[in-house]
Amino acid sequence: MAVSLDDVRHIAALARLGLTDAHARALTAQMNGILGHMEVLSRVDTSSLPADETVPGMPLRADAGPPDGLARRPDGFAPATRDGFLLVPRLATHETGEES
């Protein structure tokens, strides 16, 4: 599956990015190069590898990080939180579904 110049322009419009024609053509070439590499990788036979051991010997660690280091908990200074996340109001442009 190739990416067309129109696809790149559409994605740029969704992301509200201003692209010159030269930059859009360069991005199209780069994305098609990446997809070409993915096509080559998809042809590699991995049927002899066990499903749960695709990276032999990969060390695993607990999925935990250091404490956030904040002086106060977020619910102490944020107007609204839920499950440790800050709640922010939706953008006015997203409430009506309008595109600009």
Tab-separated table of C-alpha atoms in Angstrom:
chain	number	residue	atom	x	y	z
A	1	MET	CA	0.000	0.000	0.000
A	2	ALA	CA	1.525	3.278	-1.098
A	3	VAL	CA	0.926	6.706	0.368
A	4	SER	CA	-0.158	9.350	-2.119
A	5	LEU	CA	0.530	13.071	-2.059
A	6	ASP	CA	-3.178	13.598	-1.341
A	7	ASP	CA	-2.911	11.259	1.674
A	8	VAL	CA	-0.041	13.310	3.088
A	9	ARG	CA	-1.916	16.556	2.519
A	10	HIS	CA	-5.032	15.100	4.195
A	11	ILE	CA	-3.042	13.965	7.239
A	12	ALA	CA	-1.334	17.364	7.422
A	13	ALA	CA	-4.729	19.085	7.319
A	14	LEU	CA	-6.039	16.856	10.130
A	15	ALA	CA	-2.960	17.716	12.200
A	16	ARG	CA	-3.333	21.374	11.202
A	17	LEU	CA	0.153	21.473	9.729
A	18	GLY	CA	1.108	23.821	6.955
A	19	LEU	CA	3.207	21.973	4.383
A	20	THR	CA	4.835	23.352	1.290
A	21	ASP	CA	4.503	21.292	-1.880
A	22	ALA	CA	8.186	20.350	-1.688
A	23	HIS	CA	7.884	19.209	1.934
A	24	ALA	CA	4.718	17.223	1.163
A	25	ARG	CA	6.485	15.452	-1.731
A	26	ALA	CA	9.479	14.691	0.516
A	27	LEU	CA	7.220	13.272	3.239
A	28	THR	CA	5.401	11.148	0.668
A	29	ALA	CA	8.717	9.663	-0.485
A	30	GLN	CA	9.856	9.052	3.101
A	31	MET	CA	6.589	7.379	4.111
A	32	ASN	CA	6.655	5.143	1.043
A	33	GLY	CA	10.263	4.226	1.881
A	34	ILE	CA	9.209	3.227	5.401
A	35	LEU	CA	6.300	1.187	4.038
A	36	GLY	CA	8.714	-0.506	1.623
A	37	HIS	CA	10.922	-1.540	4.542
A	38	MET	CA	7.872	-2.855	6.408
A	39	GLU	CA	6.892	-4.894	3.336
A	40	VAL	CA	10.344	-6.528	3.294
A	41	LEU	CA	10.099	-7.284	7.027
A	42	SER	CA	6.633	-8.772	6.634
A	43	ARG	CA	8.091	-11.395	4.257
A	44	VAL	CA	10.522	-12.725	6.886
A	45	ASP	CA	9.568	-16.239	7.960
A	46	THR	CA	9.084	-16.262	11.726
A	47	SER	CA	7.059	-19.476	11.870
A	48	SER	CA	9.922	-21.373	13.519
A	49	LEU	CA	10.087	-18.920	16.435
A	50	PRO	CA	8.009	-19.567	19.550
A	51	ALA	CA	5.224	-17.027	19.884
A	52	ASP	CA	6.208	-16.032	23.409
A	53	GLU	CA	9.940	-15.800	22.783
A	54	THR	CA	10.496	-13.551	19.789
A	55	VAL	CA	13.353	-11.738	21.587
A	56	PRO	CA	15.371	-14.447	23.328
A	57	GLY	CA	16.947	-13.467	26.607
A	58	MET	CA	15.229	-10.094	26.836
A	59	PRO	CA	15.360	-9.054	30.497
A	60	LEU	CA	12.043	-8.006	31.944
A	61	ARG	CA	11.492	-5.526	34.726
A	62	ALA	CA	8.527	-4.471	36.780
A	63	ASP	CA	6.352	-1.911	35.045
A	64	ALA	CA	6.891	0.815	37.636
A	65	GLY	CA	8.768	4.063	37.658
A	66	PRO	CA	10.123	6.433	40.221
A	67	PRO	CA	7.744	8.633	42.186
A	68	ASP	CA	6.608	11.715	40.276
A	69	GLY	CA	8.546	14.070	42.541
A	70	LEU	CA	5.750	16.596	42.960
A	71	ALA	CA	5.707	18.622	46.161
A	72	ARG	CA	1.920	18.126	46.396
A	73	ARG	CA	-0.451	15.560	44.964
A	74	PRO	CA	-2.151	16.701	41.725
A	75	ASP	CA	-5.579	16.764	43.366
A	76	GLY	CA	-4.189	19.451	45.705
A	77	PHE	CA	-3.596	21.989	42.939
A	78	ALA	CA	-5.521	20.789	39.878
A	79	PRO	CA	-9.153	21.806	39.436
A	80	ALA	CA	-10.183	18.231	38.571
A	81	THR	CA	-8.488	14.813	38.616
A	82	ARG	CA	-9.555	11.237	38.073
A	83	ASP	CA	-7.448	8.126	38.712
A	84	GLY	CA	-4.317	10.264	39.041
A	85	PHE	CA	-4.851	12.095	35.744
A	86	LEU	CA	-5.585	15.794	35.313
A	87	LEU	CA	-8.957	16.507	33.702
A	88	VAL	CA	-9.025	19.391	31.253
A	89	PRO	CA	-11.989	20.884	29.403
A	90	ARG	CA	-12.519	19.969	25.759
A	91	LEU	CA	-11.538	22.493	23.146
A	92	ALA	CA	-14.466	24.482	21.798
A	93	THR	CA	-13.622	23.314	18.249
A	94	HIS	CA	-14.021	19.680	19.318
A	95	GLU	CA	-17.356	20.104	21.050
A	96	THR	CA	-19.317	20.772	17.869
A	97	GLY	CA	-17.232	18.591	15.567
A	98	GLU	CA	-16.379	21.563	13.361
A	99	GLU	CA	-13.286	21.472	11.197
A	100	SER	CA	-11.390	24.567	10.292
